[in-house]
């Protein structure tokens, strides 16, 4: 039993593969030079893969955590109190990357599955594996919907081939399917809207390099640049959109993403460029009024400790694209309405 995204082709590379008794994860740290797969057979190994950056994208982190709980249940086999028996594993995985809202969301979905009636003869490990597979599949479907919606937003503003700029890691390896940002860019390219993609590196890490490599896998016209030339590119190449992903989105529309996103948003506003955030609704945390109090994390290997993420205020964002719809000029009312259970999708 494994997940195979609908519409996947041989050029795309998936971040992970479920094998029933193990989770096989492509080591993002080695890309694109080397394709090294890591096999995880229990929750501590999955938590270590998340914590050490083997798997990096927010959606991928959430999917991996869900599979981690499924592996923990499989190792237990049976328990009188499943919630209690798995409590330490839930806590371990939650602490592996607390900034990633999709991780919190995925673990909450599995906890809710355990709260539903299970029955004396229920195969709980199989039920949790099924729930994890469902999260994986729903992320792929979300990517498909976001790709279409994001393309439509781009086309509404300009129907001619144009230059787009991207930053960070939001391709297929950041989730499933084609990924958030990569899906939008690819859909726009398919609609004849993309002449060039300018990819800015994001440091620390190799996210820009991996994003550029992923774009090449789909034959998209992309050029990799140092992040320090972003302002110059905006002035000379005049991209119509800067398109990024998100680690977490606060209730007011503030966006937590890879360090450097805030600077790009400021530059985009100065140059009159539009700024798009593409992220599944699982990234939205309505309990967080603003992103000012989010733990942004530090790069442990850096001598002085470098921040991994920064906060882009909502007033610098033109549109947030989710699988539930788009939010232009985001604020707390619009985000709450997007996630309202009364809203028809």
C-alpha positions as YAML, in Angstrom:
chain: A
units: angstrom
residues:
- id: 1
  name: UNK
  ca: [0.00, 0.00, 0.00]
- id: 2
  name: UNK
  ca: [1.54, 3.28, -1.12]
- id: 3
  name: UNK
  ca: [0.48, 6.70, -2.30]
- id: 4
  name: UNK
  ca: [0.69, 7.53, -5.99]
- id: 5
  name: UNK
  ca: [-0.44, 11.05, -6.87]
- id: 6
  name: UNK
  ca: [-2.96, 11.34, -9.66]
- id: 7
  name: UNK
  ca: [-1.52, 12.68, -12.87]
- id: 8
  name: UNK
  ca: [2.10, 12.18, -11.81]
- id: 9
  name: UNK
  ca: [4.56, 11.67, -14.63]
- id: 10
  name: UNK
  ca: [8.04, 10.24, -14.74]
- id: 11
  name: UNK
  ca: [9.76, 13.62, -14.66]
- id: 12
  name: UNK
  ca: [8.47, 14.54, -11.22]
- id: 13
  name: UNK
  ca: [10.19, 13.44, -8.02]
- id: 14
  name: UNK
  ca: [8.12, 12.70, -4.93]
- id: 15
  name: UNK
  ca: [9.32, 13.54, -1.44]
- id: 16
  name: UNK
  ca: [8.34, 10.25, 0.17]
- id: 17
  name: UNK
  ca: [6.85, 6.81, -0.36]
- id: 18
  name: UNK
  ca: [4.73, 4.82, 2.09]
- id: 19
  name: UNK
  ca: [5.59, 1.12, 2.12]
- id: 20
  name: UNK
  ca: [3.23, -0.15, 4.76]
- id: 21
  name: UNK
  ca: [5.93, -1.04, 7.28]
- id: 22
  name: UNK
  ca: [8.23, 1.92, 6.60]
- id: 23
  name: UNK
  ca: [8.34, 5.45, 5.23]
- id: 24
  name: UNK
  ca: [10.92, 6.09, 2.51]
- id: 25
  name: UNK
  ca: [12.00, 9.75, 2.41]
- id: 26
  name: UNK
  ca: [14.15, 11.44, -0.23]
- id: 27
  name: UNK
  ca: [16.92, 13.33, 1.58]
- id: 28
  name: UNK
  ca: [16.39, 16.96, 0.56]
- id: 29
  name: UNK
  ca: [19.80, 17.94, 1.93]
- id: 30
  name: UNK
  ca: [21.60, 15.97, -0.78]
- id: 31
  name: UNK
  ca: [19.66, 17.30, -3.74]
- id: 32
  name: UNK
  ca: [20.11, 17.86, -6.58]
- id: 33
  name: UNK
  ca: [23.54, 16.22, -6.75]
- id: 34
  name: UNK
  ca: [22.54, 12.96, -5.06]
- id: 35
  name: UNK
  ca: [19.28, 11.05, -4.65]
- id: 36
  name: UNK
  ca: [19.60, 9.36, -1.27]
- id: 37
  name: UNK
  ca: [16.58, 7.66, 0.30]
- id: 38
  name: UNK
  ca: [16.17, 7.32, 4.06]
- id: 39
  name: UNK
  ca: [14.01, 4.49, 5.43]
- id: 40
  name: UNK
  ca: [12.10, 5.27, 8.64]
- id: 41
  name: UNK
  ca: [10.43, 2.47, 10.58]
- id: 42
  name: UNK
  ca: [9.26, 4.30, 13.71]
- id: 43
  name: UNK
  ca: [8.16, 7.72, 14.96]
- id: 44
  name: UNK
  ca: [11.55, 8.76, 16.43]
- id: 45
  name: UNK
  ca: [13.21, 8.21, 13.05]
- id: 46
  name: UNK
  ca: [10.54, 10.28, 11.29]
- id: 47
  name: UNK
  ca: [10.91, 13.03, 13.92]
- id: 48
  name: UNK
  ca: [14.67, 13.04, 13.38]
- id: 49
  name: UNK
  ca: [14.17, 13.29, 9.60]
- id: 50
  name: UNK
  ca: [11.94, 16.34, 10.12]
- id: 51
  name: UNK
  ca: [14.23, 17.94, 12.70]
- id: 52
  name: UNK
  ca: [17.41, 17.38, 10.65]
- id: 53
  name: UNK
  ca: [15.99, 18.65, 7.37]
- id: 54
  name: UNK
  ca: [15.82, 15.33, 5.53]
- id: 55
  name: UNK
  ca: [12.26, 16.40, 4.69]
- id: 56
  name: UNK
  ca: [11.76, 20.15, 4.53]
- id: 57
  name: UNK
  ca: [8.58, 21.51, 2.94]
- id: 58
  name: UNK
  ca: [5.78, 22.36, 5.42]
- id: 59
  name: UNK
  ca: [3.22, 20.08, 3.76]
- id: 60
  name: UNK
  ca: [5.78, 17.27, 3.45]
- id: 61
  name: UNK
  ca: [6.59, 17.64, 7.13]
- id: 62
  name: UNK
  ca: [2.92, 17.25, 8.02]
- id: 63
  name: UNK
  ca: [2.49, 14.21, 5.78]
- id: 64
  name: UNK
  ca: [5.62, 12.59, 7.19]
- id: 65
  name: UNK
  ca: [4.42, 13.19, 10.77]
- id: 66
  name: UNK
  ca: [1.11, 11.48, 9.97]
- id: 67
  name: UNK
  ca: [2.97, 8.46, 8.65]
- id: 68
  name: UNK
  ca: [5.16, 8.58, 11.78]
- id: 69
  name: UNK
  ca: [2.08, 8.03, 13.95]
- id: 70
  name: UNK
  ca: [0.98, 5.18, 11.69]
- id: 71
  name: UNK
  ca: [4.40, 3.56, 12.15]
- id: 72
  name: UNK
  ca: [4.21, 4.04, 15.92]
- id: 73
  name: UNK
  ca: [0.82, 2.32, 16.00]
- id: 74
  name: UNK
  ca: [2.11, -0.52, 13.86]
- id: 75
  name: UNK
  ca: [4.99, -1.14, 16.26]
- id: 76
  name: UNK
  ca: [2.55, -1.22, 19.20]
- id: 77
  name: UNK
  ca: [0.24, -3.64, 17.46]
- id: 78
  name: UNK
  ca: [-2.54, -3.27, 20.00]
- id: 79
  name: UNK
  ca: [-3.40, -1.11, 22.99]
- id: 80
  name: UNK
  ca: [-6.30, -0.62, 25.39]
- id: 81
  name: UNK
  ca: [-5.89, 3.17, 25.25]
- id: 82
  name: UNK
  ca: [-4.50, 4.19, 21.88]
- id: 83
  name: UNK
  ca: [-4.44, 7.94, 22.61]
- id: 84
  name: UNK
  ca: [-2.45, 7.35, 25.78]
- id: 85
  name: UNK
  ca: [-0.15, 4.77, 24.19]
- id: 86
  name: UNK
  ca: [0.73, 7.16, 21.33]
- id: 87
  name: UNK
  ca: [0.87, 10.38, 23.37]
- id: 88
  name: UNK
  ca: [4.69, 10.43, 23.55]
- id: 89
  name: UNK
  ca: [4.96, 9.90, 19.79]
- id: 90
  name: UNK
  ca: [2.51, 12.71, 19.08]
- id: 91
  name: UNK
  ca: [4.53, 15.02, 21.34]
- id: 92
  name: UNK
  ca: [7.86, 13.98, 19.80]
- id: 93
  name: UNK
  ca: [6.65, 14.67, 16.27]
- id: 94
  name: UNK
  ca: [4.97, 17.95, 17.24]
- id: 95
  name: UNK
  ca: [8.24, 19.24, 18.69]
- id: 96
  name: UNK
  ca: [10.27, 18.28, 15.60]
- id: 97
  name: UNK
  ca: [9.23, 21.48, 13.78]
- id: 98
  name: UNK
  ca: [6.68, 23.51, 15.72]
- id: 99
  name: UNK
  ca: [6.73, 26.40, 13.22]
- id: 100
  name: UNK
  ca: [5.10, 24.23, 10.50]
- id: 101
  name: UNK
  ca: [1.33, 24.55, 10.85]
- id: 102
  name: UNK
  ca: [0.62, 21.62, 8.47]
- id: 103
  name: UNK
  ca: [2.45, 19.37, 10.95]
- id: 104
  name: UNK
  ca: [0.20, 20.53, 13.79]
- id: 105
  name: UNK
  ca: [-2.85, 20.11, 11.57]
- id: 106
  name: UNK
  ca: [-1.90, 16.58, 10.43]
- id: 107
  name: UNK
  ca: [-1.31, 15.39, 13.98]
- id: 108
  name: UNK
  ca: [-4.63, 16.90, 15.04]
- id: 109
  name: UNK
  ca: [-6.39, 14.96, 12.26]
- id: 110
  name: UNK
  ca: [-4.94, 11.68, 13.54]
- id: 111
  name: UNK
  ca: [-5.82, 12.51, 17.13]
- id: 112
  name: UNK
  ca: [-9.39, 13.18, 16.05]
- id: 113
  name: UNK
  ca: [-9.45, 9.83, 14.26]
- id: 114
  name: UNK
  ca: [-8.51, 8.13, 17.53]
- id: 115
  name: UNK
  ca: [-11.32, 9.94, 19.37]
- id: 116
  name: UNK
  ca: [-13.95, 8.45, 17.08]
- id: 117
  name: UNK
  ca: [-15.43, 5.03, 18.02]
- id: 118
  name: UNK
  ca: [-12.95, 2.33, 17.08]
- id: 119
  name: UNK
  ca: [-14.67, -0.89, 18.09]
- id: 120
  name: UNK
  ca: [-13.14, -3.87, 19.87]
- id: 121
  name: UNK
  ca: [-12.00, -5.55, 16.65]
- id: 122
  name: UNK
  ca: [-10.76, -2.43, 14.87]
- id: 123
  name: UNK
  ca: [-7.35, -2.60, 13.22]
- id: 124
  name: UNK
  ca: [-6.15, 0.74, 14.58]
- id: 125
  name: UNK
  ca: [-2.70, 0.71, 12.91]
- id: 126
  name: UNK
  ca: [-4.43, 0.15, 9.55]
- id: 127
  name: UNK
  ca: [-6.95, 2.92, 10.29]
- id: 128
  name: UNK
  ca: [-4.17, 5.39, 11.11]
- id: 129
  name: UNK
  ca: [-2.22, 4.38, 8.01]
- id: 130
  name: UNK
  ca: [-5.38, 4.97, 5.97]
- id: 131
  name: UNK
  ca: [-5.78, 8.40, 7.60]
- id: 132
  name: UNK
  ca: [-2.15, 9.30, 6.76]
- id: 133
  name: UNK
  ca: [-2.65, 8.17, 3.17]
- id: 134
  name: UNK
  ca: [-5.76, 10.34, 3.05]
- id: 135
  name: UNK
  ca: [-3.79, 13.39, 4.21]
- id: 136
  name: UNK
  ca: [-1.17, 12.66, 1.54]
- id: 137
  name: UNK
  ca: [-3.81, 12.31, -1.19]
- id: 138
  name: UNK
  ca: [-5.74, 15.41, -0.09]
- id: 139
  name: UNK
  ca: [-2.54, 17.48, -0.27]
- id: 140
  name: UNK
  ca: [-2.05, 16.33, -3.87]
- id: 141
  name: UNK
  ca: [-5.61, 17.36, -4.70]
- id: 142
  name: UNK
  ca: [-5.09, 20.70, -2.94]
- id: 143
  name: UNK
  ca: [-2.02, 21.30, -5.11]
- id: 144
  name: UNK
  ca: [-4.09, 20.65, -8.24]
- id: 145
  name: UNK
  ca: [-6.78, 23.12, -7.19]
- id: 146
  name: UNK
  ca: [-4.28, 25.79, -6.09]
- id: 147
  name: UNK
  ca: [-2.46, 25.48, -9.42]
- id: 148
  name: UNK
  ca: [-5.65, 26.28, -11.31]
- id: 149
  name: UNK
  ca: [-6.70, 29.13, -9.01]
- id: 150
  name: UNK
  ca: [-3.25, 30.73, -8.98]
- id: 151
  name: UNK
  ca: [-3.01, 30.54, -12.77]
- id: 152
  name: UNK
  ca: [-6.39, 32.23, -13.07]
- id: 153
  name: UNK
  ca: [-5.27, 35.09, -10.82]
- id: 154
  name: UNK
  ca: [-2.15, 35.61, -12.95]
- id: 155
  name: UNK
  ca: [-4.17, 35.48, -16.17]
- id: 156
  name: UNK
  ca: [-6.74, 37.94, -14.86]
- id: 157
  name: UNK
  ca: [-4.03, 40.60, -14.50]
- id: 158
  name: UNK
  ca: [-2.07, 39.86, -17.69]
- id: 159
  name: UNK
  ca: [-2.80, 37.42, -20.51]
- id: 160
  name: UNK
  ca: [0.63, 37.82, -22.13]
- id: 161
  name: UNK
  ca: [3.78, 35.73, -21.44]
- id: 162
  name: UNK
  ca: [5.49, 37.29, -18.43]
- id: 163
  name: UNK
  ca: [8.31, 36.88, -15.94]
- id: 164
  name: UNK
  ca: [7.63, 35.39, -12.53]
- id: 165
  name: UNK
  ca: [9.94, 35.37, -9.50]
- id: 166
  name: UNK
  ca: [9.98, 32.72, -6.79]
- id: 167
  name: UNK
  ca: [11.86, 32.05, -3.59]
- id: 168
  name: UNK
  ca: [12.17, 29.25, -1.06]
- id: 169
  name: UNK
  ca: [11.00, 25.67, -1.40]
- id: 170
  name: UNK
  ca: [7.43, 25.06, -2.57]
- id: 171
  name: UNK
  ca: [7.68, 22.49, -5.35]
- id: 172
  name: UNK
  ca: [6.65, 18.85, -5.52]
- id: 173
  name: UNK
  ca: [9.18, 17.96, -2.82]
- id: 174
  name: UNK
  ca: [7.55, 20.40, -0.41]
- id: 175
  name: UNK
  ca: [4.36, 18.35, -0.41]
- id: 176
  name: UNK
  ca: [2.80, 16.06, -2.97]
- id: 177
  name: UNK
  ca: [1.50, 16.42, -6.50]
- id: 178
  name: UNK
  ca: [3.30, 19.35, -8.11]
- id: 179
  name: UNK
  ca: [3.54, 21.44, -4.96]
- id: 180
  name: UNK
  ca: [1.99, 24.83, -4.31]
- id: 181
  name: UNK
  ca: [4.22, 27.37, -6.05]
- id: 182
  name: UNK
  ca: [5.54, 24.96, -8.70]
- id: 183
  name: UNK
  ca: [1.97, 23.91, -9.48]
- id: 184
  name: UNK
  ca: [0.88, 27.52, -10.06]
- id: 185
  name: UNK
  ca: [3.94, 28.30, -12.18]
- id: 186
  name: UNK
  ca: [3.52, 25.14, -14.24]
- id: 187
  name: UNK
  ca: [-0.19, 25.79, -14.79]
- id: 188
  name: UNK
  ca: [0.58, 29.36, -15.81]
- id: 189
  name: UNK
  ca: [3.26, 28.11, -18.20]
- id: 190
  name: UNK
  ca: [0.80, 25.64, -19.71]
- id: 191
  name: UNK
  ca: [-1.62, 28.53, -20.27]
- id: 192
  name: UNK
  ca: [1.05, 30.50, -22.15]
- id: 193
  name: UNK
  ca: [1.53, 33.03, -19.35]
- id: 194
  name: UNK
  ca: [5.20, 32.40, -18.47]
- id: 195
  name: UNK
  ca: [8.16, 33.63, -20.47]
- id: 196
  name: UNK
  ca: [10.75, 33.26, -17.68]
- id: 197
  name: UNK
  ca: [11.03, 32.22, -14.03]
- id: 198
  name: UNK
  ca: [13.62, 33.97, -11.88]
- id: 199
  name: UNK
  ca: [14.56, 31.76, -8.91]
- id: 200
  name: UNK
  ca: [16.30, 33.42, -5.96]
- id: 201
  name: UNK
  ca: [18.36, 31.32, -3.58]
- id: 202
  name: UNK
  ca: [17.26, 31.15, 0.02]
- id: 203
  name: UNK
  ca: [19.89, 30.82, 2.71]
- id: 204
  name: UNK
  ca: [20.69, 28.99, 4.90]
- id: 205
  name: UNK
  ca: [20.01, 25.74, 3.02]
- id: 206
  name: UNK
  ca: [19.68, 24.72, -0.60]
- id: 207
  name: UNK
  ca: [16.01, 25.52, -1.20]
- id: 208
  name: UNK
  ca: [16.61, 27.82, -4.18]
- id: 209
  name: UNK
  ca: [18.87, 25.30, -5.86]
- id: 210
  name: UNK
  ca: [16.32, 22.52, -5.39]
- id: 211
  name: UNK
  ca: [13.46, 24.72, -6.66]
- id: 212
  name: UNK
  ca: [15.46, 25.58, -9.78]
- id: 213
  name: UNK
  ca: [16.22, 21.89, -10.31]
- id: 214
  name: UNK
  ca: [12.54, 20.98, -9.94]
- id: 215
  name: UNK
  ca: [11.52, 23.62, -12.50]
- id: 216
  name: UNK
  ca: [14.04, 22.15, -14.92]
- id: 217
  name: UNK
  ca: [12.48, 18.70, -14.51]
- id: 218
  name: UNK
  ca: [9.34, 20.11, -16.12]
- id: 219
  name: UNK
  ca: [11.21, 22.03, -18.84]
- id: 220
  name: UNK
  ca: [10.23, 25.42, -17.46]
- id: 221
  name: UNK
  ca: [12.43, 28.39, -18.47]
- id: 222
  name: UNK
  ca: [14.15, 29.15, -15.16]
- id: 223
  name: UNK
  ca: [17.34, 30.92, -14.04]
- id: 224
  name: UNK
  ca: [18.89, 30.63, -10.58]
- id: 225
  name: UNK
  ca: [20.18, 33.80, -8.90]
- id: 226
  name: UNK
  ca: [21.77, 34.76, -5.62]
- id: 227
  name: UNK
  ca: [19.18, 36.28, -3.28]
- id: 228
  name: UNK
  ca: [21.23, 39.49, -3.14]
- id: 229
  name: UNK
  ca: [20.33, 40.36, -6.74]
- id: 230
  name: UNK
  ca: [16.56, 40.23, -6.17]
- id: 231
  name: UNK
  ca: [16.15, 44.00, -6.11]
- id: 232
  name: UNK
  ca: [18.20, 44.41, -9.27]
- id: 233
  name: UNK
  ca: [16.12, 41.73, -11.01]
- id: 234
  name: UNK
  ca: [12.90, 43.46, -10.02]
- id: 235
  name: UNK
  ca: [14.17, 46.70, -11.48]
- id: 236
  name: UNK
  ca: [15.59, 45.26, -14.72]
- id: 237
  name: UNK
  ca: [13.43, 42.17, -15.46]
- id: 238
  name: UNK
  ca: [10.15, 43.62, -14.12]
- id: 239
  name: UNK
  ca: [8.53, 40.35, -13.06]
- id: 240
  name: UNK
  ca: [4.77, 40.62, -12.80]
- id: 241
  name: UNK
  ca: [4.52, 38.44, -9.69]
- id: 242
  name: UNK
  ca: [6.64, 37.22, -6.81]
- id: 243
  name: UNK
  ca: [5.22, 33.79, -5.88]
- id: 244
  name: UNK
  ca: [6.16, 32.12, -2.56]
- id: 245
  name: UNK
  ca: [4.85, 29.46, -0.17]
- id: 246
  name: UNK
  ca: [4.22, 29.58, 3.57]
- id: 247
  name: UNK
  ca: [5.20, 27.80, 6.76]
- id: 248
  name: UNK
  ca: [2.28, 29.28, 8.68]
- id: 249
  name: UNK
  ca: [-0.36, 31.96, 8.10]
- id: 250
  name: UNK
  ca: [-1.71, 33.89, 11.08]
- id: 251
  name: UNK
  ca: [-5.35, 34.81, 11.51]
- id: 252
  name: UNK
  ca: [-4.75, 38.34, 10.23]
- id: 253
  name: UNK
  ca: [-2.93, 37.17, 7.07]
- id: 254
  name: UNK
  ca: [0.68, 37.57, 8.27]
- id: 255
  name: UNK
  ca: [2.84, 34.91, 6.61]
- id: 256
  name: UNK
  ca: [5.74, 32.98, 8.14]
- id: 257
  name: UNK
  ca: [8.08, 31.65, 5.46]
- id: 258
  name: UNK
  ca: [11.76, 31.07, 4.71]
- id: 259
  name: UNK
  ca: [14.03, 33.89, 5.88]
- id: 260
  name: UNK
  ca: [14.26, 36.52, 3.16]
- id: 261
  name: UNK
  ca: [10.58, 36.44, 2.17]
- id: 262
  name: UNK
  ca: [9.88, 39.65, 4.08]
- id: 263
  name: UNK
  ca: [12.69, 41.46, 2.26]
- id: 264
  name: UNK
  ca: [11.33, 40.32, -1.11]
- id: 265
  name: UNK
  ca: [7.86, 41.57, -0.19]
- id: 266
  name: UNK
  ca: [9.23, 45.00, 0.72]
- id: 267
  name: UNK
  ca: [11.18, 45.14, -2.54]
- id: 268
  name: UNK
  ca: [8.13, 44.01, -4.50]
- id: 269
  name: UNK
  ca: [6.02, 46.79, -3.04]
- id: 270
  name: UNK
  ca: [8.71, 49.37, -3.83]
- id: 271
  name: UNK
  ca: [8.89, 48.21, -7.45]
- id: 272
  name: UNK
  ca: [5.12, 47.92, -7.89]
- id: 273
  name: UNK
  ca: [5.12, 44.14, -8.25]
- id: 274
  name: UNK
  ca: [2.35, 41.83, -7.08]
- id: 275
  name: UNK
  ca: [3.05, 39.36, -4.27]
- id: 276
  name: UNK
  ca: [1.32, 35.95, -4.15]
- id: 277
  name: UNK
  ca: [1.42, 33.36, -1.36]
- id: 278
  name: UNK
  ca: [0.41, 29.82, -2.32]
- id: 279
  name: UNK
  ca: [-0.33, 27.50, 0.61]
- id: 280
  name: UNK
  ca: [-2.90, 24.87, 1.59]
- id: 281
  name: UNK
  ca: [-5.51, 25.89, 4.14]
- id: 282
  name: UNK
  ca: [-3.76, 23.63, 6.68]
- id: 283
  name: UNK
  ca: [-1.14, 26.40, 6.94]
- id: 284
  name: UNK
  ca: [-3.69, 28.84, 8.37]
- id: 285
  name: UNK
  ca: [-3.73, 29.13, 12.17]
- id: 286
  name: UNK
  ca: [-6.74, 31.18, 13.25]
- id: 287
  name: UNK
  ca: [-5.69, 30.85, 16.90]
- id: 288
  name: UNK
  ca: [-2.70, 33.05, 16.08]
- id: 289
  name: UNK
  ca: [-3.89, 36.67, 15.85]
- id: 290
  name: UNK
  ca: [-0.63, 37.89, 14.29]
- id: 291
  name: UNK
  ca: [2.66, 36.19, 13.47]
- id: 292
  name: UNK
  ca: [4.70, 38.42, 15.79]
- id: 293
  name: UNK
  ca: [4.86, 35.79, 18.54]
- id: 294
  name: UNK
  ca: [5.77, 32.80, 16.34]
- id: 295
  name: UNK
  ca: [8.96, 30.95, 17.24]
- id: 296
  name: UNK
  ca: [10.98, 31.50, 14.06]
- id: 297
  name: UNK
  ca: [13.75, 29.00, 14.85]
- id: 298
  name: UNK
  ca: [17.48, 29.21, 14.35]
- id: 299
  name: UNK
  ca: [20.04, 27.48, 12.18]
- id: 300
  name: UNK
  ca: [21.96, 25.34, 14.65]
- id: 301
  name: UNK
  ca: [25.04, 25.02, 12.47]
- id: 302
  name: UNK
  ca: [25.50, 28.77, 12.04]
- id: 303
  name: UNK
  ca: [28.11, 30.31, 14.38]
- id: 304
  name: UNK
  ca: [25.86, 33.04, 15.72]
- id: 305
  name: UNK
  ca: [22.56, 31.23, 15.16]
- id: 306
  name: UNK
  ca: [20.65, 32.44, 12.08]
- id: 307
  name: UNK
  ca: [16.88, 32.70, 11.86]
- id: 308
  name: UNK
  ca: [15.27, 30.16, 9.54]
- id: 309
  name: UNK
  ca: [12.02, 32.07, 8.97]
- id: 310
  name: UNK
  ca: [10.69, 35.61, 8.93]
- id: 311
  name: UNK
  ca: [7.27, 37.27, 9.02]
- id: 312
  name: UNK
  ca: [5.75, 39.06, 6.05]
- id: 313
  name: UNK
  ca: [2.95, 41.39, 7.23]
- id: 314
  name: UNK
  ca: [-0.42, 40.93, 5.57]
- id: 315
  name: UNK
  ca: [-0.40, 44.45, 4.14]
- id: 316
  name: UNK
  ca: [2.51, 43.49, 1.84]
- id: 317
  name: UNK
  ca: [0.58, 40.55, 0.34]
- id: 318
  name: UNK
  ca: [-1.69, 40.95, -2.68]
- id: 319
  name: UNK
  ca: [-3.25, 37.51, -2.66]
- id: 320
  name: UNK
  ca: [-3.18, 34.22, -0.75]
- id: 321
  name: UNK
  ca: [-4.11, 31.18, -2.85]
- id: 322
  name: UNK
  ca: [-5.46, 28.09, -1.05]
- id: 323
  name: UNK
  ca: [-7.41, 25.05, -2.20]
- id: 324
  name: UNK
  ca: [-10.50, 26.56, -0.55]
- id: 325
  name: UNK
  ca: [-10.27, 29.75, -2.58]
- id: 326
  name: UNK
  ca: [-8.28, 32.95, -2.95]
- id: 327
  name: UNK
  ca: [-8.01, 35.90, -0.58]
- id: 328
  name: UNK
  ca: [-7.06, 39.25, -2.03]
- id: 329
  name: UNK
  ca: [-5.63, 41.82, 0.39]
- id: 330
  name: UNK
  ca: [-5.91, 39.34, 3.29]
- id: 331
  name: UNK
  ca: [-7.19, 40.25, 6.74]
- id: 332
  name: UNK
  ca: [-8.74, 38.47, 9.73]
- id: 333
  name: UNK
  ca: [-12.32, 38.69, 8.41]
- id: 334
  name: UNK
  ca: [-11.46, 37.18, 5.03]
- id: 335
  name: UNK
  ca: [-9.40, 34.32, 6.50]
- id: 336
  name: UNK
  ca: [-12.08, 33.46, 9.04]
- id: 337
  name: UNK
  ca: [-14.69, 33.43, 6.27]
- id: 338
  name: UNK
  ca: [-12.49, 31.17, 4.12]
- id: 339
  name: UNK
  ca: [-12.30, 28.55, 6.88]
- id: 340
  name: UNK
  ca: [-15.88, 28.93, 8.06]
- id: 341
  name: UNK
  ca: [-17.71, 25.55, 8.15]
- id: 342
  name: UNK
  ca: [-20.75, 27.36, 6.78]
- id: 343
  name: UNK
  ca: [-18.87, 28.34, 3.62]
- id: 344
  name: UNK
  ca: [-19.82, 26.41, 0.49]
- id: 345
  name: UNK
  ca: [-16.83, 25.19, -1.55]
...
